[in-house]
Each structure stands twice: as structure tokens, then as C-alpha cells.
Tab-separated table of C-alpha atoms in Angstrom:
chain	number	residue	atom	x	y	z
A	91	UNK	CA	0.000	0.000	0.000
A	92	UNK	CA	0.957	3.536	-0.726
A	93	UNK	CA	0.527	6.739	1.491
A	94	UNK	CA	1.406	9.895	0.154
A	95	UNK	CA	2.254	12.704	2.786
A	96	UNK	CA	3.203	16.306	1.511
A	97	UNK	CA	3.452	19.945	2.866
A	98	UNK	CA	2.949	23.214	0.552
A	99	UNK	CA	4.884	26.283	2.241
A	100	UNK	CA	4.662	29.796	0.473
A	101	UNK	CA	7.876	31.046	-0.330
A	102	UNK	CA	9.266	34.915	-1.206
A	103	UNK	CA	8.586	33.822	-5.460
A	104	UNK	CA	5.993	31.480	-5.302
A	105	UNK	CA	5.128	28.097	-3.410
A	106	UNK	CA	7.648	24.898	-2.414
A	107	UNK	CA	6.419	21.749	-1.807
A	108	UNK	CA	7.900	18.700	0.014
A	109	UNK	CA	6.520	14.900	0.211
A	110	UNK	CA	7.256	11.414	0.122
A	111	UNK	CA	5.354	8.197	-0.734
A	112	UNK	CA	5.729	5.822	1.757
A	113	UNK	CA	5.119	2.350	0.694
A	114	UNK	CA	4.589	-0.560	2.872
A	115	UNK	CA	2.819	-4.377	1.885
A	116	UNK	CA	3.693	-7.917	3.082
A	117	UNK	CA	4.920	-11.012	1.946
A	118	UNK	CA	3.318	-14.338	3.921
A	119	UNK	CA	4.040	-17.710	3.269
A	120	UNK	CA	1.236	-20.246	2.785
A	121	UNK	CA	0.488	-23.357	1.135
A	122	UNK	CA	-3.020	-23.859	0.127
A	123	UNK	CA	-3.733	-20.299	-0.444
A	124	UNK	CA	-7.444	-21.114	-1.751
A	125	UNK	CA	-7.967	-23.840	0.888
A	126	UNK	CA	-10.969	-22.875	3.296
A	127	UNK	CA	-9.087	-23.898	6.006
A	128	UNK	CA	-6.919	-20.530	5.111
A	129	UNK	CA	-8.986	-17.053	5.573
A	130	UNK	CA	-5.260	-14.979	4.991
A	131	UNK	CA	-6.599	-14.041	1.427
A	132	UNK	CA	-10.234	-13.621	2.252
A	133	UNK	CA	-9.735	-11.258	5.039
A	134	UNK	CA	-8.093	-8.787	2.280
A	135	UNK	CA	-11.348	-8.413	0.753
A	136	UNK	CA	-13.656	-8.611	3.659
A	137	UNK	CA	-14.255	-4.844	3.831
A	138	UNK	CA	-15.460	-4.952	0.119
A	139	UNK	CA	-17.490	-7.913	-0.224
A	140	UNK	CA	-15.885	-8.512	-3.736
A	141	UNK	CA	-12.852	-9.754	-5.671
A	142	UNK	CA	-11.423	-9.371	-8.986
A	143	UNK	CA	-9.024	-12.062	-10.010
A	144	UNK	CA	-6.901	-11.584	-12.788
A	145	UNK	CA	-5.723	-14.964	-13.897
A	146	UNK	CA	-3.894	-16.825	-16.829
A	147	UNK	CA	-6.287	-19.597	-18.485
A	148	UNK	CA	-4.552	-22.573	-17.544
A	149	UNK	CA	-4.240	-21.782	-13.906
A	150	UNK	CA	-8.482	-20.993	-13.981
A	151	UNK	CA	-8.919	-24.174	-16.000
A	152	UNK	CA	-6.805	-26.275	-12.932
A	153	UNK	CA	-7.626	-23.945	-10.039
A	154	UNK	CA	-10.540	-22.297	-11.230
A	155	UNK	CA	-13.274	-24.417	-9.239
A	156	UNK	CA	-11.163	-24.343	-6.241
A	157	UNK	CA	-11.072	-20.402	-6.714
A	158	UNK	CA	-14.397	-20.013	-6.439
A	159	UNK	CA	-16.057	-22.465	-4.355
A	160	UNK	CA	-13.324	-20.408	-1.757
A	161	UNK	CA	-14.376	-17.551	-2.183
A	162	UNK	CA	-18.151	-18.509	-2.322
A	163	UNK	CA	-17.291	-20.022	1.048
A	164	UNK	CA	-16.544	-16.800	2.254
A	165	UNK	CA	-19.198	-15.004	0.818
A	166	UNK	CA	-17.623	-12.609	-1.325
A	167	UNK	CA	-18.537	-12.249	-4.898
A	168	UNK	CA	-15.829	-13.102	-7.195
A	169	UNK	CA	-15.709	-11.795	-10.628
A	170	UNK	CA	-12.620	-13.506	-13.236
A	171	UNK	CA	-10.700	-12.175	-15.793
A	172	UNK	CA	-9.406	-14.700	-17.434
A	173	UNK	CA	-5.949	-13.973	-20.058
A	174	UNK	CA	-3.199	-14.939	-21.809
A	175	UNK	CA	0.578	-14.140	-20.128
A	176	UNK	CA	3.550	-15.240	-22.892
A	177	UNK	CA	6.214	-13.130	-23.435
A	178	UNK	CA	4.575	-12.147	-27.054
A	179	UNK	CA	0.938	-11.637	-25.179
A	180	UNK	CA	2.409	-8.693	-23.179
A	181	UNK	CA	0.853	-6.174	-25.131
A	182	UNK	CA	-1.197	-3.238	-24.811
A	183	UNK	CA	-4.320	-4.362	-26.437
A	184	UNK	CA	-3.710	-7.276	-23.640
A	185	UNK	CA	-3.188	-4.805	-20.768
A	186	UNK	CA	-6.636	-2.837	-22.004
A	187	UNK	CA	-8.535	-5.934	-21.910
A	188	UNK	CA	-7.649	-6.238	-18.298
A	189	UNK	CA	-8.509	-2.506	-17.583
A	190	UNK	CA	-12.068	-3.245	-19.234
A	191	UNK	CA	-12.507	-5.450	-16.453
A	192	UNK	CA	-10.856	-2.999	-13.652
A	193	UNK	CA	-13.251	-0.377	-15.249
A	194	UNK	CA	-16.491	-2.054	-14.759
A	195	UNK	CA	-15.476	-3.840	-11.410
A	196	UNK	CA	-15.082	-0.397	-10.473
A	197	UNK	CA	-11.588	0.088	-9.693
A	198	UNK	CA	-10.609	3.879	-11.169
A	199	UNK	CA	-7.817	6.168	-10.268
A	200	UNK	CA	-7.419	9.879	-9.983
A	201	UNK	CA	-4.417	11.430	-11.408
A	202	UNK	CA	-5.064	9.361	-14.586
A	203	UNK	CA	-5.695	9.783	-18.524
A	204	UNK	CA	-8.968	9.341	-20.158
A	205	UNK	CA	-9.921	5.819	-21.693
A	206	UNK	CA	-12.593	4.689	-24.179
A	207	UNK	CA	-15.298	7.376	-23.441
A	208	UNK	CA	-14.606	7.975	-19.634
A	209	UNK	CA	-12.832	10.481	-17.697
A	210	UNK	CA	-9.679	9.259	-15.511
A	211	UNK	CA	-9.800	5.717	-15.885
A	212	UNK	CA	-6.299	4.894	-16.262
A	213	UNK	CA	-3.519	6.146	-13.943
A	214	UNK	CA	-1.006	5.889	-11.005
A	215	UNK	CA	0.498	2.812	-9.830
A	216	UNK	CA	-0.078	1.575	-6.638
A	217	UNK	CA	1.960	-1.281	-4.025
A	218	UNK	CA	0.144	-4.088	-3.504
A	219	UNK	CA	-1.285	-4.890	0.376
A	220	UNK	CA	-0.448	-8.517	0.419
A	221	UNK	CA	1.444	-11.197	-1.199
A	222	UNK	CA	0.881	-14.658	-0.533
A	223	UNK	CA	3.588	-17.077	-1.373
A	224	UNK	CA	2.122	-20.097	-2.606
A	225	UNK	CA	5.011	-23.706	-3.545
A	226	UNK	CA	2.169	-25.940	-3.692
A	227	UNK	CA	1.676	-24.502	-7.090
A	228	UNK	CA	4.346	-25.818	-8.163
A	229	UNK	CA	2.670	-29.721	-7.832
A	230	UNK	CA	1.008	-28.635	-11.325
A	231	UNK	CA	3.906	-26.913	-13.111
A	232	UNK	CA	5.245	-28.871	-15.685
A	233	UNK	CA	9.064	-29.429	-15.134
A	234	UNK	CA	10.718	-27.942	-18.196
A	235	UNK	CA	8.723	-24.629	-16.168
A	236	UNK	CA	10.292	-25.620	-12.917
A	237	UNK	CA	13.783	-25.823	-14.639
A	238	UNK	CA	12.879	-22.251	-16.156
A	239	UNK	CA	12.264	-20.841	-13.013
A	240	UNK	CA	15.256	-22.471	-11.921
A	241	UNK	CA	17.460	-20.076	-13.505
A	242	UNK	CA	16.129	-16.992	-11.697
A	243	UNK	CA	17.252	-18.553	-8.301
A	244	UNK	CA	20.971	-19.224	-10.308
A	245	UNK	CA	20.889	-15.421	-10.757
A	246	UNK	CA	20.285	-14.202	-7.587
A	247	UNK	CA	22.454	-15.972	-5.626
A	248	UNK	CA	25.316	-16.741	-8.172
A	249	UNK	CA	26.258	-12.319	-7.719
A	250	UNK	CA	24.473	-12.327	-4.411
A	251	UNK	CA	23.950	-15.347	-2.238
A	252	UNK	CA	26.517	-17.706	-1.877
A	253	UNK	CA	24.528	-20.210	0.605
A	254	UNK	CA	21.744	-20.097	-1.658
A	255	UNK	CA	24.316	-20.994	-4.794
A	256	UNK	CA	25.703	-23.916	-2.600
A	257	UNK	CA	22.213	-25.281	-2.079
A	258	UNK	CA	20.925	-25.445	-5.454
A	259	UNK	CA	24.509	-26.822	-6.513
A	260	UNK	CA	23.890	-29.836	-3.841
A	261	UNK	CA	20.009	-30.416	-4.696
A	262	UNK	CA	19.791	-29.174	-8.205
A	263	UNK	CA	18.123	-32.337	-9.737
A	264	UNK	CA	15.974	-33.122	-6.616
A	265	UNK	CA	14.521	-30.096	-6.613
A	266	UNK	CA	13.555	-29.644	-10.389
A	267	UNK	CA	12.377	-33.685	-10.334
A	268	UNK	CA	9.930	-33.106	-7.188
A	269	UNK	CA	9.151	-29.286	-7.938
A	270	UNK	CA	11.158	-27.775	-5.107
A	271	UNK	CA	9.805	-30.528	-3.090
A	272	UNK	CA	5.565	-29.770	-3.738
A	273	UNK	CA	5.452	-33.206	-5.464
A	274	UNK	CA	4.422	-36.728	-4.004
A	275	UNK	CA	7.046	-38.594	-2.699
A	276	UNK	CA	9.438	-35.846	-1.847
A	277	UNK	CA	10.913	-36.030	1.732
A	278	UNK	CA	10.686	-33.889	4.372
A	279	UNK	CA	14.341	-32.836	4.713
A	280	UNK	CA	14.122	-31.960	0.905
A	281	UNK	CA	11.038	-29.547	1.710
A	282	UNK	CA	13.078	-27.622	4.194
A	283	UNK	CA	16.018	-27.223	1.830
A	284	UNK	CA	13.358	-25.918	-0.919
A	285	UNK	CA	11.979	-23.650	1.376
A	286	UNK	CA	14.720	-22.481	2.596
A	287	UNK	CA	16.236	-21.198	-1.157
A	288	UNK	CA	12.943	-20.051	-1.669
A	289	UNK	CA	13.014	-17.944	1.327
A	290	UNK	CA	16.593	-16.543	1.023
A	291	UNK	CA	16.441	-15.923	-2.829
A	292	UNK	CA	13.130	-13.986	-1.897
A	293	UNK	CA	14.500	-11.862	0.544
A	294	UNK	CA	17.745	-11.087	-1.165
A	295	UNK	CA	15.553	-9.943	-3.952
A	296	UNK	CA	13.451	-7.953	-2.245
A	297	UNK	CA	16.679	-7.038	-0.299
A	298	UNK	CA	18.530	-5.245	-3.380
A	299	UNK	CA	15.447	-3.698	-4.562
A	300	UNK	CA	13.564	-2.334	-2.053
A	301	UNK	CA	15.700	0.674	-2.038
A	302	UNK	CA	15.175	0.817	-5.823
A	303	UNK	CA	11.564	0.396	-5.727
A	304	UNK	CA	10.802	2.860	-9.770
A	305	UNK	CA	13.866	1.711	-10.957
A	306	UNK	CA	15.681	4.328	-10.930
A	307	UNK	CA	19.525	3.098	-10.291
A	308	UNK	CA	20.656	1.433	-13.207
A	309	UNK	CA	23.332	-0.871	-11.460
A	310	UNK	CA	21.457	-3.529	-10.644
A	311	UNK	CA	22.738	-7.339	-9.545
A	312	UNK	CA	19.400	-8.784	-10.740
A	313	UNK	CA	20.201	-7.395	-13.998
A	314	UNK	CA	22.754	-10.461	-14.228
A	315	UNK	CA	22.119	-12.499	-16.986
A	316	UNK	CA	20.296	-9.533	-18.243
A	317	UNK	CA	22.643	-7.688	-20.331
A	318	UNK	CA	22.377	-9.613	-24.033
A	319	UNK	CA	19.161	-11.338	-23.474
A	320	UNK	CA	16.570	-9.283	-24.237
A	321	UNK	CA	17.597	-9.179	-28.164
A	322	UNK	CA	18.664	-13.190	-28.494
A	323	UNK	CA	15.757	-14.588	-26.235
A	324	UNK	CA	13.420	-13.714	-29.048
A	325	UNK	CA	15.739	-14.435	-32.262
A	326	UNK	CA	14.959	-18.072	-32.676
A	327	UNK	CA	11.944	-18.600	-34.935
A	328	UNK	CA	10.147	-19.783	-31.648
A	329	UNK	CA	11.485	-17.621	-28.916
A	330	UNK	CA	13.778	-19.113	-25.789
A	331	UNK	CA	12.013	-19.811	-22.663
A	332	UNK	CA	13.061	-16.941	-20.347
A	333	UNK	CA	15.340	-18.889	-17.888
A	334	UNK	CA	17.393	-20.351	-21.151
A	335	UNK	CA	17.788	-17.137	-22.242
A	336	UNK	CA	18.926	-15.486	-19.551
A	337	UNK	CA	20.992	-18.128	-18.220
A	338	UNK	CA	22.848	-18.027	-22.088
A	339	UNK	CA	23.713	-14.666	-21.044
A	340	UNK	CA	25.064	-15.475	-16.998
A	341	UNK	CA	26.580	-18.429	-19.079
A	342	UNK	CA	28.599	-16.087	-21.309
A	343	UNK	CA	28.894	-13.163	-18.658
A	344	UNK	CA	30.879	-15.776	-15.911
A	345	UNK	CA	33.311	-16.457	-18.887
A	346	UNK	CA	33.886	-12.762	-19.392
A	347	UNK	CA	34.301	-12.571	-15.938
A	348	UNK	CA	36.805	-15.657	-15.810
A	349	UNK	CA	38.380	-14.150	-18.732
A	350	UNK	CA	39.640	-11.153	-16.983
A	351	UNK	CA	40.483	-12.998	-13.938
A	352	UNK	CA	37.451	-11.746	-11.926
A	353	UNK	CA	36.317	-15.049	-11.283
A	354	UNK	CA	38.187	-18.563	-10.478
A	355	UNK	CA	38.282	-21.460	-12.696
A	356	UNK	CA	36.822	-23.353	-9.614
A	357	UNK	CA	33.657	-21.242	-9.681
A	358	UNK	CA	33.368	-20.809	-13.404
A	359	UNK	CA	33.067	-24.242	-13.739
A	360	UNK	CA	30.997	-24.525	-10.522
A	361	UNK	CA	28.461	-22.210	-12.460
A	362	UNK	CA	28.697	-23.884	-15.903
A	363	UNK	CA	28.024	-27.315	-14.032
A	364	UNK	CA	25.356	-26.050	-12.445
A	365	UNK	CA	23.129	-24.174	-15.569
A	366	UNK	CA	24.195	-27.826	-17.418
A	367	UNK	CA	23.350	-30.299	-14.334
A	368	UNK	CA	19.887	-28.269	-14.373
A	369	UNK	CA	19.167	-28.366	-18.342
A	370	UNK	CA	19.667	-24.873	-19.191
A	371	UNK	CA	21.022	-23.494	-22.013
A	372	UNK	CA	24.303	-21.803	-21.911
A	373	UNK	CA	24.759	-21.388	-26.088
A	374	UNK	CA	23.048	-21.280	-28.832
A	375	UNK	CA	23.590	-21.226	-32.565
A	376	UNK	CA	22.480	-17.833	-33.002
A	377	UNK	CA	24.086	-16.307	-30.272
A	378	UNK	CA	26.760	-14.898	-32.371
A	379	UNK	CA	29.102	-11.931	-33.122
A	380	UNK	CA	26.488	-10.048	-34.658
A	381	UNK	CA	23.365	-10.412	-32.156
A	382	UNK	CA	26.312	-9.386	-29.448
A	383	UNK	CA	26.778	-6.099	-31.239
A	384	UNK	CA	23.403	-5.205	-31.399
A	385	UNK	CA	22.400	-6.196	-28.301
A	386	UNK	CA	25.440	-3.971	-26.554
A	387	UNK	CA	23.892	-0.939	-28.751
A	388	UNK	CA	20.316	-1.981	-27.572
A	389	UNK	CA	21.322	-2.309	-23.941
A	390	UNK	CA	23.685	0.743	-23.610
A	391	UNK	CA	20.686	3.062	-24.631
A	392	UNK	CA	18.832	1.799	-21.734
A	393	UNK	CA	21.202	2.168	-19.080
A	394	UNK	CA	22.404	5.767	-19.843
A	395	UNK	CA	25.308	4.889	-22.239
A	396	UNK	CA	26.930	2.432	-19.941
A	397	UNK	CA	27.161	-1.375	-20.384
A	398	UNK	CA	26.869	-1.796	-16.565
A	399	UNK	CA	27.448	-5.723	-17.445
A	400	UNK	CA	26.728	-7.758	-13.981
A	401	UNK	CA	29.195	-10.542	-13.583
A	402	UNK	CA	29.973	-12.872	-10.463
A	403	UNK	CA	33.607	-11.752	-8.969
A	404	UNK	CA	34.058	-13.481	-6.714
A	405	UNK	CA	30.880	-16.575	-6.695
A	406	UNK	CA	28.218	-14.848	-4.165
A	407	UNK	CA	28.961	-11.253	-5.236
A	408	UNK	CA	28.973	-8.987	-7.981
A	409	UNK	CA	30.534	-6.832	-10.011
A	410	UNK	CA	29.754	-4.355	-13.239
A	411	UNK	CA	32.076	-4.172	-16.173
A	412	UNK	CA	31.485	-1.146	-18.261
A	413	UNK	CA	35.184	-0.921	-20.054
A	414	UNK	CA	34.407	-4.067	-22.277
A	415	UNK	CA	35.358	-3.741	-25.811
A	416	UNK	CA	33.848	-5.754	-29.011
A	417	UNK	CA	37.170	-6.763	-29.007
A	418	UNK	CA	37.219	-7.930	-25.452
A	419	UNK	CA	33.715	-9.341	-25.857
A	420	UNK	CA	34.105	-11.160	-28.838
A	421	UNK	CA	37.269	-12.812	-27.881
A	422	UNK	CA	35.432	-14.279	-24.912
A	423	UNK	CA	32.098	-15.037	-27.650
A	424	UNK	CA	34.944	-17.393	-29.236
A	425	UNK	CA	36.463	-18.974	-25.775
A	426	UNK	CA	32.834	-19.720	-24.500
A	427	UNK	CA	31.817	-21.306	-27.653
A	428	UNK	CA	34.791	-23.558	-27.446
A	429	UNK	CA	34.465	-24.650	-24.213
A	430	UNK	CA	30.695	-25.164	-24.764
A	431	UNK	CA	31.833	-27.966	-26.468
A	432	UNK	CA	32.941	-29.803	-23.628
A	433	UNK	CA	29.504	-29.950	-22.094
A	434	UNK	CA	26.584	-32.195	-22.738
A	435	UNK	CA	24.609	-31.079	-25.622
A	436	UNK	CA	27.160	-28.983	-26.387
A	437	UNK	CA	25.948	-26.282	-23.827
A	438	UNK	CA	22.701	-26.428	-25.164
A	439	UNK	CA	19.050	-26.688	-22.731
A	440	UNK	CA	16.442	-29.110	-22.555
A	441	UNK	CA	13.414	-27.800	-23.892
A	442	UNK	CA	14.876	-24.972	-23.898
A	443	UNK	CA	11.762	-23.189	-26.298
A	444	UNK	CA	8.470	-21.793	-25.932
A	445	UNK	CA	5.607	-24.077	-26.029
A	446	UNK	CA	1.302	-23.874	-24.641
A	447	UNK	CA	3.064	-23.558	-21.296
A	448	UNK	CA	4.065	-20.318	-22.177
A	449	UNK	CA	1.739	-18.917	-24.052
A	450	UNK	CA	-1.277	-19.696	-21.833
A	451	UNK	CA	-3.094	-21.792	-24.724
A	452	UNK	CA	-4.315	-25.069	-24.218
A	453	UNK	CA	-6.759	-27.144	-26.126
A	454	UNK	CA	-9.426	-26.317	-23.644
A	455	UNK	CA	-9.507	-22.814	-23.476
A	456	UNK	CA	-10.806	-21.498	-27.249
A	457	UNK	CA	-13.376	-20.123	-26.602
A	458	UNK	CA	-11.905	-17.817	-23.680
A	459	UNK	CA	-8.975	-17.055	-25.831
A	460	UNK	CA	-11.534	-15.910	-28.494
A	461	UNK	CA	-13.610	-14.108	-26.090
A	462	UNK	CA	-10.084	-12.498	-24.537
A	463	UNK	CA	-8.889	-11.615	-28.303
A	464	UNK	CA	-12.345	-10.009	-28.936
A	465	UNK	CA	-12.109	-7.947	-25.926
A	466	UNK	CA	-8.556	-6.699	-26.715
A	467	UNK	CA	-9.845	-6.006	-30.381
A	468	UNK	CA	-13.010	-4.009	-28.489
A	469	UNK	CA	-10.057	-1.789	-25.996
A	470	UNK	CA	-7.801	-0.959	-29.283
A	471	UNK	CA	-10.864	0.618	-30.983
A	472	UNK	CA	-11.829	3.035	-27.968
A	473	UNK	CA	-8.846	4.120	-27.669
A	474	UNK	CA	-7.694	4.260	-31.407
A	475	UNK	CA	-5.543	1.586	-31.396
A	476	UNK	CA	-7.275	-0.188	-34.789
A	477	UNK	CA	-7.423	-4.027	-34.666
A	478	UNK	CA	-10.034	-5.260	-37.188
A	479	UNK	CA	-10.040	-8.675	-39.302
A	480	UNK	CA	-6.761	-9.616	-37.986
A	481	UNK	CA	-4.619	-6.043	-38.843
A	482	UNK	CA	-2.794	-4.558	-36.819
A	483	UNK	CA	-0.190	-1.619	-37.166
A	484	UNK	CA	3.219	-3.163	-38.489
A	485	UNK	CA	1.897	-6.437	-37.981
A	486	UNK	CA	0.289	-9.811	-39.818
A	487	UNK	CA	-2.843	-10.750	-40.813
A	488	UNK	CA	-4.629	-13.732	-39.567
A	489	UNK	CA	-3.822	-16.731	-40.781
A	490	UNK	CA	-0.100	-16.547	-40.250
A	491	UNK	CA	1.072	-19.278	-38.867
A	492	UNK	CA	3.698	-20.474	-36.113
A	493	UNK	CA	5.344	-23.875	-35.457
A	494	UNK	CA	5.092	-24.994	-31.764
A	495	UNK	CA	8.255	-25.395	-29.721
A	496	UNK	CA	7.552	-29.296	-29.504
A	497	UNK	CA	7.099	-30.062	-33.121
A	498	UNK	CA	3.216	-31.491	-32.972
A	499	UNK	CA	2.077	-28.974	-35.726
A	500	UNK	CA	1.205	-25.614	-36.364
A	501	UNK	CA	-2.026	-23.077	-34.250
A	502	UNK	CA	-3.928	-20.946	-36.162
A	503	UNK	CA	-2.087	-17.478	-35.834
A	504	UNK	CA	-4.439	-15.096	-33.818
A	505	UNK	CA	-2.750	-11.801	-33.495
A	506	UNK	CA	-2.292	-10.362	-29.830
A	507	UNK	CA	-1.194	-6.685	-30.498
A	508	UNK	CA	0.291	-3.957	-31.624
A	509	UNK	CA	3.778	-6.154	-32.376
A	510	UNK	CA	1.398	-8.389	-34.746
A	511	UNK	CA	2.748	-11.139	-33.651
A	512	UNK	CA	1.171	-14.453	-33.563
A	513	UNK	CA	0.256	-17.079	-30.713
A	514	UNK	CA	-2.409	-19.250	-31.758
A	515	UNK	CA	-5.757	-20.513	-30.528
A	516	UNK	CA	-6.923	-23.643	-31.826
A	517	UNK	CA	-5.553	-26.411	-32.390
């Protein structure tokens, strides 16, 4: 939640004014958020007698009964909105679909811009109350997902927790087998390991950017692994999962690193073992001389002309490099390549690409995806963002088509945006 306290004084040419926005919410941990044994997540909404739950489709169409026979149990009205959350549905005709729904639940902000033909309905941002912290999710996430995820825990505590790093090194294949420990059959002393990475990477997290809250320091540790990926994550014909992606770019990063004698060869191969042991990538074909280049120009415009490159040095801390040269860079492209070669698969991951995972699709959920598309087509118009028979600015037309990640055949291309790219929605 945000508070927003501020003084006006008159001064001898006009008027000062002095404020701050404090911000304060909660993290809780709790398995079985939606059991009715649990009221944590009711009592938020107790004083409103309503709920509006944004969710992707294939969590409604698994938790979607349990959702609401909770909340019926508690007597508040629930109201879904029901959407699509891969990397290429992160649009704005997407994000207006959702405000539809904010708009006639009734949530509106001051300070705000006009949308479709109201005053001030879309606006300032505003901290959460509560999170709750829910693993037994995890019992329905398919692994190739749990190994994704895996790589954001690698990141964290391979330039900031050390214990963390020497956990997931000891329990890497336990942990993505029995989904940090959520599945059947999982024992007890494995569970208290999980939770306990969970906990720490959390909190270290939250630790480095709680001071940093809009972003506003560019030197950031959790930008590790950050630095190349956004341009080669989405180069392949079917995009890299994010965790192979980034963990390409850690990959390549801790060679730099080991390159300039920044980091030992004990803990650059520590790393490496672990992003292979795990099934991530740590190369790829296309992750070349060229898409270096342009992703340096791409990144160094976003972080105020510097490269601000976050590297491991030693294993547990951090360091950024902003004197690297192509020269420098592509000498260690070469060396990493090389030694890739050493590894299983040649450094490669194991399904390492998008698939319906990612995208939200299933076989199940046409008719929502239709009924989400029309909605998004119905917030572009009001607000002059045109999306008729398929068109959309720079974009395809329907009908384009895209090969799934796994090989069994191609969607019908439905378009999700202003990027015109396409997802698919029936099989």
C-alpha cells in the first residue's frame, strides 16, 4: 500500500512543496492459499465484499473451481478475468482488456488519462497490500517450467547469495524432479532445503530492490544475466524460454568474468556445471558476433550509455564491467563457444523453447482465448488503437502461422497486439 504525505509552504517567489510516498505491503508464506481452512486471502477483501481475479487460463482451468467455491465459502462475490501471459501476449491491447474489467469492477484512479469514453480511468500505480507465497503450485507446473524458473534462483544468488548458490549446486536435480519438493514422494528434509532457497532468494531480492523500488539506479545485480538477453531470447523462430535465455547470457557473462580474472576457474566451472546439471542453455547457434553487437547498442541506450554488465567476482557477489570492448567481448564469444563444447549437448538446454506452457493456450480454453482476443480487439478501438479482421499496425494478418516449440504442428495465428505477432488458438 501507498501513502502519500506532503506539505505546501509559500515562499518569497511562489510556493515549495515537500513529500514522500511511503510504501509498505507484506509477503506471507502459505500453502493452500485457496484452501478454506486458510482465511489470509479472504480477510483482504472482507471490507469490500468482492474480488477481482486476474488470472492466466490454464491456472483458472486447474484452479478455477477451487477459486471459487473459496471464495463462495466466504461469501464474497468473485468476478474472473481470465488472459493470456507469454512473453509475445504482453501487449497493450492485452493490458486494455484487463482494464475493461478494472473499469467495470469499479476500480478507477485519480491522477489518470482518459480511456474509451470515460474520464480518468487509467492512472497511477499503486503497491500491492499482500502477497501470498504459494510452492504448492508448483505440484502442477510442468518441469521444463520448474527448470525455467530455476534459472532466476541461479541469478540471484550466483552475484548475491553464496549459501543459496551452494544449495541449489547440492540439490539441483531433486529439486527440479519433485518441484522444489511440492510433489508426491518428496521427503521432508528436501522440503526444508526448498523452502529455505525459496526464502533466502526472496529476501535477497526484495533485499537489493527495495531501495530501488521505480527503478531508478541502473546498477542492478538482478540485472545479471540480463545484459544480451533481451535481443537473443526472441531471435529463434520460436522464442527461448526466459530462464534459457537469460541463463545463455550469466553463461557467457561468468566467462567474461573468468576471462579477466574476476572469477576462479573453480567457480566458473561450478556455475557452468550447475546451468548444465539443471538443463539450461548456456549457447546457442544464433548467439553470435552479430546479435552481441546489437544487443550492446540496444542495452547501452537503456542504461544511460553504460554497459553496466553484472558478472559474479568473486561466486556470491557482484561486479559491473562497463570498459568491455567488441574486441574484449568477442574474444570471450569465441572462448565460450569452445568450451561449450565440452559440455553435454554442447551447452545447449532441454526444452529450452516456448511451447502452450508459455503462451497460456491449451486445447481447452478457445473459446476464452476468443472471447479475450475479442475484448482486446473491443479496448484498441476506444482508444484508437485499430485491430479489425486480424490487422494490426506493423503487424500480420490472420492466418499466419507459427510452429510450436515441440514439433506437434502448427495453431492458427491469432494476433495479440500492436507487435502483430502471432500465438495461436486452436488447435
Amino acid at each position: 500500500m501507498s501513502d502519500m504525505n506532503a506539505t505546501v509552504q509559500k515562499t518569497a517567489t511562489g510556493f515549495h512543496v515537500d513529500g514522500y510516498e511511503k510504501i509498505t505491503y507484506d509477503f506471507t508464506f502459505l500453502d493452500g492459499v485457496f484452501d478454506i481452512q486458510n482465511s489470509q486471502l479472504a480477510d483482504c477483501y472482507k471490507r469490500w465484499g468482492r474480488v477481482l481475479a486476474v488470472t492466466d487460463f490454464n491456472v483458472f482451468d486447474i484452479y478455477g473451481e477451487q477459486m471459487q467455491k473459496y471464495f463462495d465459502h466466504y461469501r464474497l462475490t468473485l468476478k474472473l478475468h481470465k488472459t493470456k501471459i507469454g512473453e509475445k501476449a504482453k501487449t497493450i491491447p492485452t493490458f486494455l482488456s484487463i482494464v475493461d474489467s478494472m473499469t467495470e469492477f469499479g476500480i478507477i484512479r485519480k491522477v489518470a488519462v482518459n480511456y474509451g469514453n470515460y474520464k480518468n480511468r487509467l492512472g497511477a500505480y499503486h503497491a500491492p497490500i499482500h502477497t501470498f507465497l504459494d510452492f504448492t503450485f508448483l505440484r502442477t507446473l510442468p518441469t521444463a517450467q520448474i527448470r525455467n524458473g530455476f534459472a532466476e534462483l541461479i541469478k540471484i544468488s550466483t552475484c548475491s547469495h553464496l549459501d543459496t548458490f551452494n544449495l541449489l549446486d547440492k540439490y539441483c536435480e531433486q529439486l527440479i524432479d519433485t518441484g522444489f519438493g511440492r510433489k508426491n514422494g518428496a521427503s521432508k528434509g528436501l522440503v526444508e532445503v526448498a523452502d529455505k532457497i525459496n526464502a533466502e532468494g526472496i529476501y535477497e531480492m526484495l533485499r537489493l530492490e527495495t531501495p530501488n523500488l521505480h527503478e531508478i539506479g541502473l546498477d542492478r545485480v538482478i540485472a545479471y544475466g540480463h545484459t544480451w538477453s533481451p535481443l537473443h531470447e526472441l531471435i529463434p523462430e520460436t522464442p527461448l524460454r526466459h530462464g534459457h535465455a537469460i541463463s545463455i547470457d550469466m553463461a557467457y557473462s561468468a566467462t567474461l568474468a573468468n576471462s579477466r580474472k574476476l572469477l576462479s576457474d573453480r567457480d566458473y566451472r561450478r556455475i557452468l556445471d550447475l546451468f548444465s546439471r539443471a538443463g539450461l542453455s548456456m549457447d546457442h547457434p544464433q548467439f553470435d558476433s552479430e546479435i552481441l553487437d546489437k544487443g550492446t547498442a540496444a542495452i547501452l541506450k537503456t542504461r544511460d550509455g553504460k554497459l553496466r554488465a553484472a558478472v559474479p567476482s568473486p561466486l556470491g557477489q557482484c561486479k559491473f564491467l562497463n570498459d568491455v570492448d567488441r574486441k574484449e567481448m568477442n574474444a570471450a564469444l569465441l572462448r565460450h563457444k569452445k568450451i561449450m563444447k565440452s559440455y553435454p549437448r554442447q551447452g545447449a538446454g532441454i526444452e529450452a523453447y516456448v511451447d502452450a506452457s508459455d503462451t497460456g493456450y491449451s486445447a481447452s480454453n478457445g473459446a476464452a482465448v476468443e472471447a479475450i482476443e475479442a475484448a482486446a480487439e473491443k479496448a484498441g478501438e476506444l482508444n484508437g488503437t485499430t485491430i479489425r479482421g486480424g490487422h494490426v499496425p506493423n503487424g500480420h494478418a490472420n492466418g499466419v502461422k507459427e510452429k510450436l516449440a515441440n514439433g506437434n504442428g502448427y495453431l492458427d495465428g491469432v494476433t495479440n497486439g500492436a507487435n502483430g505477432f502471432v500465438n495461436g488458438s486452436r488447435g
